mmCIF file of N, CA and C in Angstrom:
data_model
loop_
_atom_site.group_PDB
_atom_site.id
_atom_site.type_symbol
_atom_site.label_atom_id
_atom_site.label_comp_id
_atom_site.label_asym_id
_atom_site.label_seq_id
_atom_site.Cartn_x
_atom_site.Cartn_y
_atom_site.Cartn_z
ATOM 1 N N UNK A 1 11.649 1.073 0.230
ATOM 2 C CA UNK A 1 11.221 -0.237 0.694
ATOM 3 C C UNK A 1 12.400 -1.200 0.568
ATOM 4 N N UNK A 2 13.527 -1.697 1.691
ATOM 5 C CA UNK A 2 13.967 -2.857 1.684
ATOM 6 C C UNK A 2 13.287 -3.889 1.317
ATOM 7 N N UNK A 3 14.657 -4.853 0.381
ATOM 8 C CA UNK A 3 13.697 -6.090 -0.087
ATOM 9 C C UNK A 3 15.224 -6.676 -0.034
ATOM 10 N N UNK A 4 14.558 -8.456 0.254
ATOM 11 C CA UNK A 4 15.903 -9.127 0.251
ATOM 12 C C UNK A 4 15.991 -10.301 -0.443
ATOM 13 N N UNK A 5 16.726 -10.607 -1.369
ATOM 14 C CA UNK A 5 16.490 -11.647 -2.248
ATOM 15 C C UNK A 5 17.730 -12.722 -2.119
ATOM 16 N N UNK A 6 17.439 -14.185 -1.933
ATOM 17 C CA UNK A 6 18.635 -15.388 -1.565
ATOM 18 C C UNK A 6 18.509 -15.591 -3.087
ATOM 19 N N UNK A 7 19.596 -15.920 -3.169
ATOM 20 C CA UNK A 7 20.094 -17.153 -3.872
ATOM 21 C C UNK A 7 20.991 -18.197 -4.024
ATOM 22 N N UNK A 8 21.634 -19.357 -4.661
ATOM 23 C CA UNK A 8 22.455 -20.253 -4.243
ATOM 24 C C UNK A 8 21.775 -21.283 -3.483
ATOM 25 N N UNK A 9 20.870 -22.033 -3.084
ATOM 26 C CA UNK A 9 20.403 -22.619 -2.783
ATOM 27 C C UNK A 9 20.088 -24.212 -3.351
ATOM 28 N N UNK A 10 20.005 -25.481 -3.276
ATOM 29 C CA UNK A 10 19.490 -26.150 -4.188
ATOM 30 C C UNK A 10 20.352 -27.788 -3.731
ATOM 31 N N UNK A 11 20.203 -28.893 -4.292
ATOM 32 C CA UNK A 11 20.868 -30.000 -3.536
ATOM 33 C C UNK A 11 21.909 -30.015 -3.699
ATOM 34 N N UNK A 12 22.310 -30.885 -2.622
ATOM 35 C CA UNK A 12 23.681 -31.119 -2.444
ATOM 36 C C UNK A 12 24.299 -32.363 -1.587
ATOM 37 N N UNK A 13 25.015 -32.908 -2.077
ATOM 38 C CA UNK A 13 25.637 -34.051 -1.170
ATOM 39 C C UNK A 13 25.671 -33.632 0.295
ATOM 40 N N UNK A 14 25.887 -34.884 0.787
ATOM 41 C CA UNK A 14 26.247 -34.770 2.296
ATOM 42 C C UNK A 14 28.304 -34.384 2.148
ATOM 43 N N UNK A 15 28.813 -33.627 2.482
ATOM 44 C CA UNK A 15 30.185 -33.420 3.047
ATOM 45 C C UNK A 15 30.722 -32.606 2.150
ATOM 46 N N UNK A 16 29.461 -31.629 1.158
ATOM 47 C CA UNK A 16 30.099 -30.955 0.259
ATOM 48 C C UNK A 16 29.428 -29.327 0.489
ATOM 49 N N UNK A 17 29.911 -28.421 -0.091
ATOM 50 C CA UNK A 17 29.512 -27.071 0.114
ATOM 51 C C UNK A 17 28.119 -26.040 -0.964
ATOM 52 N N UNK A 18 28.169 -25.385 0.006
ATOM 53 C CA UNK A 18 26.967 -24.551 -0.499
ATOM 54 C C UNK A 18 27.423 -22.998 -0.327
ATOM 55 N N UNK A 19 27.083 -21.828 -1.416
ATOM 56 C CA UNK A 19 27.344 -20.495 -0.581
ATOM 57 C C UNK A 19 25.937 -20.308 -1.360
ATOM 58 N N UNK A 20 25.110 -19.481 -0.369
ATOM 59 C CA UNK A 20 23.896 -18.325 -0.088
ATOM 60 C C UNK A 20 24.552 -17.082 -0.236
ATOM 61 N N UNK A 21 23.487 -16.280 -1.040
ATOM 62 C CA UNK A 21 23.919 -15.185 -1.542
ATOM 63 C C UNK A 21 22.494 -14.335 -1.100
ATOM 64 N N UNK A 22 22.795 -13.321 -1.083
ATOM 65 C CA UNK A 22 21.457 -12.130 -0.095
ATOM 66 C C UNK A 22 21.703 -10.941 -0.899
ATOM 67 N N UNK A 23 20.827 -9.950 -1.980
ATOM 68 C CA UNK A 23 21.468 -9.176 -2.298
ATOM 69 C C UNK A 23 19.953 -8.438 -1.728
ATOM 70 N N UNK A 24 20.922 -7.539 -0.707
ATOM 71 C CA UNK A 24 19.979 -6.181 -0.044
ATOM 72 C C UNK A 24 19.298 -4.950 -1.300
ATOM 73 N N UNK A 25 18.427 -4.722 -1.521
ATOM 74 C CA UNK A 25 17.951 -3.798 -2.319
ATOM 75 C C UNK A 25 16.788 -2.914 -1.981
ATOM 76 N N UNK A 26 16.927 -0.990 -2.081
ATOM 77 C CA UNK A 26 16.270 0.124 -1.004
ATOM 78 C C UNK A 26 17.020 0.342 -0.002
ATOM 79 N N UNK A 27 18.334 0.369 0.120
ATOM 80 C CA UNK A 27 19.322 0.825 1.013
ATOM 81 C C UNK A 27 20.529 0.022 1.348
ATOM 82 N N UNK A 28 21.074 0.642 2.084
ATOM 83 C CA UNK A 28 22.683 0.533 2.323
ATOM 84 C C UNK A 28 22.802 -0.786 3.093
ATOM 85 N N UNK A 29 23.306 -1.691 3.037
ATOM 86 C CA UNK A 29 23.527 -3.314 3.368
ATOM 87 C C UNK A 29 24.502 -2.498 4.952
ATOM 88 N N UNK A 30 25.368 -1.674 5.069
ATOM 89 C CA UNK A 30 25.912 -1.505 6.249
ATOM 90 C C UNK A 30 25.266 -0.690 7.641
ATOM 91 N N UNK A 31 24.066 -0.156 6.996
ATOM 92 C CA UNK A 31 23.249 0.099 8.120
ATOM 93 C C UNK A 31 22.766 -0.829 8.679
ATOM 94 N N UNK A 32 22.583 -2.285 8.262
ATOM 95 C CA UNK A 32 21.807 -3.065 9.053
ATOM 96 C C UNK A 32 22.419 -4.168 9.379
ATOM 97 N N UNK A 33 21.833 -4.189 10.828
ATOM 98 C CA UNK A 33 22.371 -6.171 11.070
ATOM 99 C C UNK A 33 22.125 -7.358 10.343
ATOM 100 N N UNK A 34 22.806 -8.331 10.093
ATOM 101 C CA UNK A 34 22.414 -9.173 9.282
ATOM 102 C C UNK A 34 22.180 -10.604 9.544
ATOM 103 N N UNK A 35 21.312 -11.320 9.097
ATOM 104 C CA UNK A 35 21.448 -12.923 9.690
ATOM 105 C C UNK A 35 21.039 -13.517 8.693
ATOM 106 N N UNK A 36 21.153 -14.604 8.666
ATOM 107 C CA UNK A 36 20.802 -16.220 8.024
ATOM 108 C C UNK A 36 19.994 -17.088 8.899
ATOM 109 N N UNK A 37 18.703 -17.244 8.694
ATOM 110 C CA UNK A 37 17.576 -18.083 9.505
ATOM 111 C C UNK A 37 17.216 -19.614 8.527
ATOM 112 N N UNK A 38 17.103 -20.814 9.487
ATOM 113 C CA UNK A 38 16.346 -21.469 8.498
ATOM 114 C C UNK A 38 15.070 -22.429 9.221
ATOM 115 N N UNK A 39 14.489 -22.435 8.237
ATOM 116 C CA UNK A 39 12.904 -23.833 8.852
ATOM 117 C C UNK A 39 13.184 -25.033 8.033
ATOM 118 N N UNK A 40 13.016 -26.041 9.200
ATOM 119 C CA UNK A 40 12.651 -27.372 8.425
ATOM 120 C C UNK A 40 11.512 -27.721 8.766
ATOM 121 N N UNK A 41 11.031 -28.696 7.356
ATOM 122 C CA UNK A 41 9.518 -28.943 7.800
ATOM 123 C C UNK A 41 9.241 -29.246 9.205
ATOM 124 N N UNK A 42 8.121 -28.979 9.793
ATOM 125 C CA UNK A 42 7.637 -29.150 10.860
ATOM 126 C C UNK A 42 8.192 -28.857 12.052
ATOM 127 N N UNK A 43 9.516 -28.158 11.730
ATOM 128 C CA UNK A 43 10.035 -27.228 13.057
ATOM 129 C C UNK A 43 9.850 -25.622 12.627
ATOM 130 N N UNK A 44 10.425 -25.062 14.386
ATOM 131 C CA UNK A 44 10.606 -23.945 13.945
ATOM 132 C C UNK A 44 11.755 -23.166 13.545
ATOM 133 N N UNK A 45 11.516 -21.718 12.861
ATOM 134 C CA UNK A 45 12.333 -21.504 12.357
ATOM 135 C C UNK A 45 13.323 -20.712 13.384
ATOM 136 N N UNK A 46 14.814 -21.090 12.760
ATOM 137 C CA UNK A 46 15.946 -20.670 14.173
ATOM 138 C C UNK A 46 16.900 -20.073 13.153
ATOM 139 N N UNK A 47 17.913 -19.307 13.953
ATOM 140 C CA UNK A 47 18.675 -18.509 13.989
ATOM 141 C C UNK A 47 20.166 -19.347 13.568
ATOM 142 N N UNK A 48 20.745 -18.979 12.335
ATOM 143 C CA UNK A 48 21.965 -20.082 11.685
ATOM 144 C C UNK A 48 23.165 -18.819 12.465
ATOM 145 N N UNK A 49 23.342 -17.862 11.862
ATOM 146 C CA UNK A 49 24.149 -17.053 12.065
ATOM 147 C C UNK A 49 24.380 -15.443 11.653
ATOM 148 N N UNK A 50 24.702 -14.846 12.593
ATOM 149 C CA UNK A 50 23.911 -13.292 12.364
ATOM 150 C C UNK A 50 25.764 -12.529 12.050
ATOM 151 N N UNK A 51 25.752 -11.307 11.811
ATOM 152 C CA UNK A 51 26.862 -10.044 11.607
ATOM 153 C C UNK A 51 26.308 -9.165 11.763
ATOM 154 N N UNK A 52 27.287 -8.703 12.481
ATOM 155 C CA UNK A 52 26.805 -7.024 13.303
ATOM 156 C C UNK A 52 27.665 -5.442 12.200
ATOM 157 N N UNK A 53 27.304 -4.620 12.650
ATOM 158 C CA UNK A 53 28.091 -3.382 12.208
ATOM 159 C C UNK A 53 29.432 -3.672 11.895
ATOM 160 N N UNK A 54 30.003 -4.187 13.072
ATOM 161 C CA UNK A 54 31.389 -4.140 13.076
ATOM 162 C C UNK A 54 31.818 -5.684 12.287
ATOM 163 N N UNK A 55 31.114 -6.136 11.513
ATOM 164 C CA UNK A 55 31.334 -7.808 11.296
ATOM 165 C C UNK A 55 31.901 -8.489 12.178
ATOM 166 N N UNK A 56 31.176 -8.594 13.806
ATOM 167 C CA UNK A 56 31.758 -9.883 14.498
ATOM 168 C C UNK A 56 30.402 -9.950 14.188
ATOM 169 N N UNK A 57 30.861 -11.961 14.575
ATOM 170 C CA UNK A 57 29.589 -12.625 14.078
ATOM 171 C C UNK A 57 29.171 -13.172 14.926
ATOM 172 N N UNK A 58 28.340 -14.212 14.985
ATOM 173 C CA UNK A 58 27.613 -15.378 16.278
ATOM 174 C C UNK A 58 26.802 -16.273 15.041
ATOM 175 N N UNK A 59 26.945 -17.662 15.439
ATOM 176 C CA UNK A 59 26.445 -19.273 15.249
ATOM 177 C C UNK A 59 25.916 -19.648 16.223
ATOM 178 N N UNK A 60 25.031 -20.484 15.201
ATOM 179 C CA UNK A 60 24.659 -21.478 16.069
ATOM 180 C C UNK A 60 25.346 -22.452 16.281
ATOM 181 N N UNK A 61 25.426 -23.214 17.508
ATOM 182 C CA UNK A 61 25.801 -24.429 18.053
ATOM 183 C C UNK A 61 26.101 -25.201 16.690
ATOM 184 N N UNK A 62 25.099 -26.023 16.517
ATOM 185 C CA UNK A 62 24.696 -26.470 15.037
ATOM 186 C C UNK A 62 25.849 -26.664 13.630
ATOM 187 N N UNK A 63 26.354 -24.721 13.529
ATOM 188 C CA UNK A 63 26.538 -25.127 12.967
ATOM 189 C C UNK A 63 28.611 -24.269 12.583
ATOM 190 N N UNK A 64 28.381 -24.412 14.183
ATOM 191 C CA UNK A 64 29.674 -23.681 14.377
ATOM 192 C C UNK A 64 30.877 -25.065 13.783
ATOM 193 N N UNK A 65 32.071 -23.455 13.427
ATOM 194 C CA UNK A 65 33.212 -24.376 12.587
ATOM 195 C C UNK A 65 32.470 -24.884 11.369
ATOM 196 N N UNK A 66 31.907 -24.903 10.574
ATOM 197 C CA UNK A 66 30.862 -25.542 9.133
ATOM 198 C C UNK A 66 30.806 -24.230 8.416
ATOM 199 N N UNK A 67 30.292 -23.457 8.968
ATOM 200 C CA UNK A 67 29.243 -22.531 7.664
ATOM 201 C C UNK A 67 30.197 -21.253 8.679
ATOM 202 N N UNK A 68 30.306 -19.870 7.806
ATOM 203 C CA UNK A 68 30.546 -19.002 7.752
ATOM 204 C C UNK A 68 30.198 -17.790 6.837
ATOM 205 N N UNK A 69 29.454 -17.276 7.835
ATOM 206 C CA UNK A 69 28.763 -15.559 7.021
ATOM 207 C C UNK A 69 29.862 -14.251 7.367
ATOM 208 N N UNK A 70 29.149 -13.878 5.862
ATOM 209 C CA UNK A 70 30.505 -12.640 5.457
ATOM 210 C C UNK A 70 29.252 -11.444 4.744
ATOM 211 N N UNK A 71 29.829 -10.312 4.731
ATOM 212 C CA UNK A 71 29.064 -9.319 3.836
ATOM 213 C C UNK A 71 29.787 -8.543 2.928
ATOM 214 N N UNK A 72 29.386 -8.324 1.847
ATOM 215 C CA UNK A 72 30.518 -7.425 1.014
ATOM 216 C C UNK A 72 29.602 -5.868 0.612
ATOM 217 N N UNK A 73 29.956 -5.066 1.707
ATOM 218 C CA UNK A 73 28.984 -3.527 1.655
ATOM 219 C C UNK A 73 29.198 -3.050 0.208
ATOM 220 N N UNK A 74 30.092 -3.384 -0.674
ATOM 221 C CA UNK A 74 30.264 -2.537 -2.231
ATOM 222 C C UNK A 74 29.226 -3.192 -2.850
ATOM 223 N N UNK A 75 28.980 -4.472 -2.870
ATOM 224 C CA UNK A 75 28.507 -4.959 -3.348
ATOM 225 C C UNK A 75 26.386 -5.341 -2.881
ATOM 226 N N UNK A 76 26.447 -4.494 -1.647
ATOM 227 C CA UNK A 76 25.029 -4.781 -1.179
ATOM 228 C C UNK A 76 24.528 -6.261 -0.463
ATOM 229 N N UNK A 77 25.656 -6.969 -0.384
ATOM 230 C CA UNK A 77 25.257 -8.939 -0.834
ATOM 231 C C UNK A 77 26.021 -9.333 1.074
ATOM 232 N N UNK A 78 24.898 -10.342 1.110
ATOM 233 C CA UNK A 78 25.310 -11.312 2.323
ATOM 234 C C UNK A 78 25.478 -12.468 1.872
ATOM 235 N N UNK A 79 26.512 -13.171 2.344
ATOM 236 C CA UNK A 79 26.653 -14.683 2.095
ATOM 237 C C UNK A 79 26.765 -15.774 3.603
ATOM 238 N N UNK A 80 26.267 -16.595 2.878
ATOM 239 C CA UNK A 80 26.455 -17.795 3.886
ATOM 240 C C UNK A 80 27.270 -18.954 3.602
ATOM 241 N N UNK A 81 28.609 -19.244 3.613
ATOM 242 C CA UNK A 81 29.493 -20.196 3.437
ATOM 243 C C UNK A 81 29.487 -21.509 4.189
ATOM 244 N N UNK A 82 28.439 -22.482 3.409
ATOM 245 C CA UNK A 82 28.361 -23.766 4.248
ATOM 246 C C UNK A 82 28.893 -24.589 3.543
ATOM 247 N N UNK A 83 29.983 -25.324 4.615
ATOM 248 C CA UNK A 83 31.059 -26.315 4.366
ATOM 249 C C UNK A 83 30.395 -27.469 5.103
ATOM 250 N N UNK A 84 31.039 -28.939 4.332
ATOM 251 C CA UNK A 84 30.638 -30.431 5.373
ATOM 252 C C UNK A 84 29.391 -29.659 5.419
ATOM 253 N N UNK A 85 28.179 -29.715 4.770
ATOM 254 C CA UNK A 85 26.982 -30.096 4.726
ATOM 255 C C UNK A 85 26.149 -31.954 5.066
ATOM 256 N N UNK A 86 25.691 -31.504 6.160
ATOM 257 C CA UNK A 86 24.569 -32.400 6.445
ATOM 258 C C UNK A 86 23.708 -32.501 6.386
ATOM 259 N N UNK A 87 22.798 -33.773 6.433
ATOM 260 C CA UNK A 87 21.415 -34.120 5.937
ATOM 261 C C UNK A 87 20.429 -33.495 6.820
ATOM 262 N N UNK A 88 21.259 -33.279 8.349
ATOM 263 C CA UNK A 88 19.810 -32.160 9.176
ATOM 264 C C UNK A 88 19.961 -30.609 8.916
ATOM 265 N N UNK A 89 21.035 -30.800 7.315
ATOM 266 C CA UNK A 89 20.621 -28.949 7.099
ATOM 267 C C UNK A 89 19.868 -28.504 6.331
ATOM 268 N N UNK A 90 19.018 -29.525 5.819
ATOM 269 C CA UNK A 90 18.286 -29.278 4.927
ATOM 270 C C UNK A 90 17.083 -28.763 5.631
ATOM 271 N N UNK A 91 17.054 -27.385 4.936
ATOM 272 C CA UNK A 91 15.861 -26.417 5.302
ATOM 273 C C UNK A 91 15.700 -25.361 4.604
ATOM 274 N N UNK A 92 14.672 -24.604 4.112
ATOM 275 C CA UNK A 92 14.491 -23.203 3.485
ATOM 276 C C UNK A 92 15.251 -22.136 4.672
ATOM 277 N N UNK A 93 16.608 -21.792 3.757
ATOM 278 C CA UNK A 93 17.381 -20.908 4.338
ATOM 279 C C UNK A 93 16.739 -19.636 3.937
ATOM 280 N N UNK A 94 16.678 -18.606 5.204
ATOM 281 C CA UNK A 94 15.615 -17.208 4.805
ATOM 282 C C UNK A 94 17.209 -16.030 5.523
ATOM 283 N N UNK A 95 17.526 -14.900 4.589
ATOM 284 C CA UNK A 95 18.164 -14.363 4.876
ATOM 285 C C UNK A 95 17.599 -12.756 5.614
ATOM 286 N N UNK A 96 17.865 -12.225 7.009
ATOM 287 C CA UNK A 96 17.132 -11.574 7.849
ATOM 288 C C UNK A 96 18.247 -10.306 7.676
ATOM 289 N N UNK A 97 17.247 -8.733 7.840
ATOM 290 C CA UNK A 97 17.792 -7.638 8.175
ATOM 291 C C UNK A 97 16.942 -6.751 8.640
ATOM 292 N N UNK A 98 18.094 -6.062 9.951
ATOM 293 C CA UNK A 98 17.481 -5.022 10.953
ATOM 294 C C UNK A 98 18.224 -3.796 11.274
ATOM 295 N N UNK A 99 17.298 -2.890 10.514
ATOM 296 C CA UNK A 99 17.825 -1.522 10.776
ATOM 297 C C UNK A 99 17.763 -1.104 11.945
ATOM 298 N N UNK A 100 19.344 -1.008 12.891
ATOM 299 C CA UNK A 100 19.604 -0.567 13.851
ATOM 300 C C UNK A 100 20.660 -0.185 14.377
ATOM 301 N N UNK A 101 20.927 0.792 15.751
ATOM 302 C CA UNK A 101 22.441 1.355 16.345
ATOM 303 C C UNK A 101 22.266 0.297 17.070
ATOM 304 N N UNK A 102 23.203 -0.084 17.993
ATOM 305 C CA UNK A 102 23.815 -0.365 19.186
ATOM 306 C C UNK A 102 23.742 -2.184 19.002
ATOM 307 N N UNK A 103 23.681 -2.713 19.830
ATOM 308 C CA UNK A 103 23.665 -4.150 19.317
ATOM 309 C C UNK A 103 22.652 -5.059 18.703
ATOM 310 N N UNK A 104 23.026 -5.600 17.732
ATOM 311 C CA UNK A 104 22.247 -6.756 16.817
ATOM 312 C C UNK A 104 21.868 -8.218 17.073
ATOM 313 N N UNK A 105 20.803 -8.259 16.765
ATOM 314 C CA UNK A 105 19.932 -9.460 17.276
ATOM 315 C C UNK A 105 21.126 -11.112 17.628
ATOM 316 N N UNK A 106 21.772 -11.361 16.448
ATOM 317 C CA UNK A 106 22.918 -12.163 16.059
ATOM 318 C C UNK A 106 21.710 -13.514 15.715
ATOM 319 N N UNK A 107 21.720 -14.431 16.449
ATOM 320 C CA UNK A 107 21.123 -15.417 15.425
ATOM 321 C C UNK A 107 19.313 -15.492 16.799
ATOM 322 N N UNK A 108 18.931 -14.142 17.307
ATOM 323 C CA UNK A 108 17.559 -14.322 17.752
ATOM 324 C C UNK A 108 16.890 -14.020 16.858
ATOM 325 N N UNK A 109 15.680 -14.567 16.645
ATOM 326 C CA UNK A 109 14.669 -13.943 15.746
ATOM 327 C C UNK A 109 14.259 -12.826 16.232
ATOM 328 N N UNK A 110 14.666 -11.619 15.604
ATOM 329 C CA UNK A 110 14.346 -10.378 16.483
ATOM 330 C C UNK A 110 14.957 -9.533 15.089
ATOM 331 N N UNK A 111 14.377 -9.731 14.044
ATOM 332 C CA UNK A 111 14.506 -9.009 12.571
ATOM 333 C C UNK A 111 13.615 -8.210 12.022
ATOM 334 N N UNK A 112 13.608 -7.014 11.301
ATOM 335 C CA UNK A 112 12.632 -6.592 10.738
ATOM 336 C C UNK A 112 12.002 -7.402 9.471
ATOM 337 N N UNK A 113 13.340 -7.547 8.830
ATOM 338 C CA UNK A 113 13.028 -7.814 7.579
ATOM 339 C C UNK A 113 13.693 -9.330 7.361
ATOM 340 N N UNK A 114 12.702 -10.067 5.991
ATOM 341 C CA UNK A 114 13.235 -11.395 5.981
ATOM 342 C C UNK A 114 13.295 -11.588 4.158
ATOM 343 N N UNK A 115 13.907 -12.027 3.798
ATOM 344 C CA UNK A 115 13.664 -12.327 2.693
ATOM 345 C C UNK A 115 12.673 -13.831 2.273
ATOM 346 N N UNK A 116 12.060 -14.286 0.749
ATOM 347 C CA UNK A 116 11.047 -15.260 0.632
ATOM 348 C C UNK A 116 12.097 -16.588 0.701
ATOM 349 N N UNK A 117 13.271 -16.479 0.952
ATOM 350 C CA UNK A 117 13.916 -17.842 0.906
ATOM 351 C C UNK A 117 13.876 -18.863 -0.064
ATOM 352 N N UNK A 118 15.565 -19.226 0.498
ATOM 353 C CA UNK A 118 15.917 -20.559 -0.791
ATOM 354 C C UNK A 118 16.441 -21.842 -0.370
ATOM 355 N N UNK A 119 15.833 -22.803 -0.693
ATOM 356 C CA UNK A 119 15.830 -24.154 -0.179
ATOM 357 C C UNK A 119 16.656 -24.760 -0.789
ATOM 358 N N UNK A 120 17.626 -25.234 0.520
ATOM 359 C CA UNK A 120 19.044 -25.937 0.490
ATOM 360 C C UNK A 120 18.756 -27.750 0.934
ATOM 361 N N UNK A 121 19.089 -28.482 0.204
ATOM 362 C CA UNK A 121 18.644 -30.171 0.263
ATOM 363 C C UNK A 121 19.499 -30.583 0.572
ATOM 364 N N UNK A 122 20.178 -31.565 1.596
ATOM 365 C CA UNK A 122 21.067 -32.319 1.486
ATOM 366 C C UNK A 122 21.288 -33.830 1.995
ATOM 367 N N UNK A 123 21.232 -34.444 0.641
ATOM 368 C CA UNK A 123 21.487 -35.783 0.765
ATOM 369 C C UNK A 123 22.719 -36.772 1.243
ATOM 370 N N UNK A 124 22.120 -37.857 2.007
ATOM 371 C CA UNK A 124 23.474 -38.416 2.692
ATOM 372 C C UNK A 124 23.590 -39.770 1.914
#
């Protein structure tokens, strides 16, 4: 049974950084595609930025040039490197994985698996 657990989450100024941490557990972190999703209240939830097999990646609009996701396969763990944090990023960041060949979702909601998420605040 894959299970995916965030952490790193929690307030933060406006123009300062955050890293999200994902540690994959029930299998190999390089079999699967990987993403970073988040919801803010009363929207829906969207697609921050996904990594494929080969670690090329895809952003969102949002939040391209800012935040940057990386994976470290020794270690099982996804991260999300958000720089210049803003006040519309505040949302329960949920970290996503999908066991699959050929190409990966990147930031569509089109995941098997999600983790219960960790809520990132940021004040301006």
């Amino acid at each position: 049974q894959v299970r995916l657990e965030e952490s790193g989450g929690g307030p933060e100024q406006a123009g300062e950084s955050l890293r999200l941490s994902c540690r994959l557990s029930g299998d190999t972190i390089s079999n699967y595609c990987m993403g970073w999703f988040r919801q803010a209240p009363g929207k829906q939830r969207e697609g921050v930025a996904g990594i494929d097999h080969d670690d090329s990646t895809e952003y969102a609009d949002s939040v391209k040039g800012r935040f940057t996701i990386s994976r470290d396969n020794a270690k099982n763990t996804l991260y999300l490197q958000m720089n210049n944090l803003k006040s519309e990023d505040t949302a329960m960041y949920y970290c996503a994985a999908d066991r699959r060949g050929g190409s990966c979702p990147g930031v569509k909601d089109d995941f098997g698996y999600f983790g219960p998420g960790t809520q990132v605040t940021v004040s301006s």
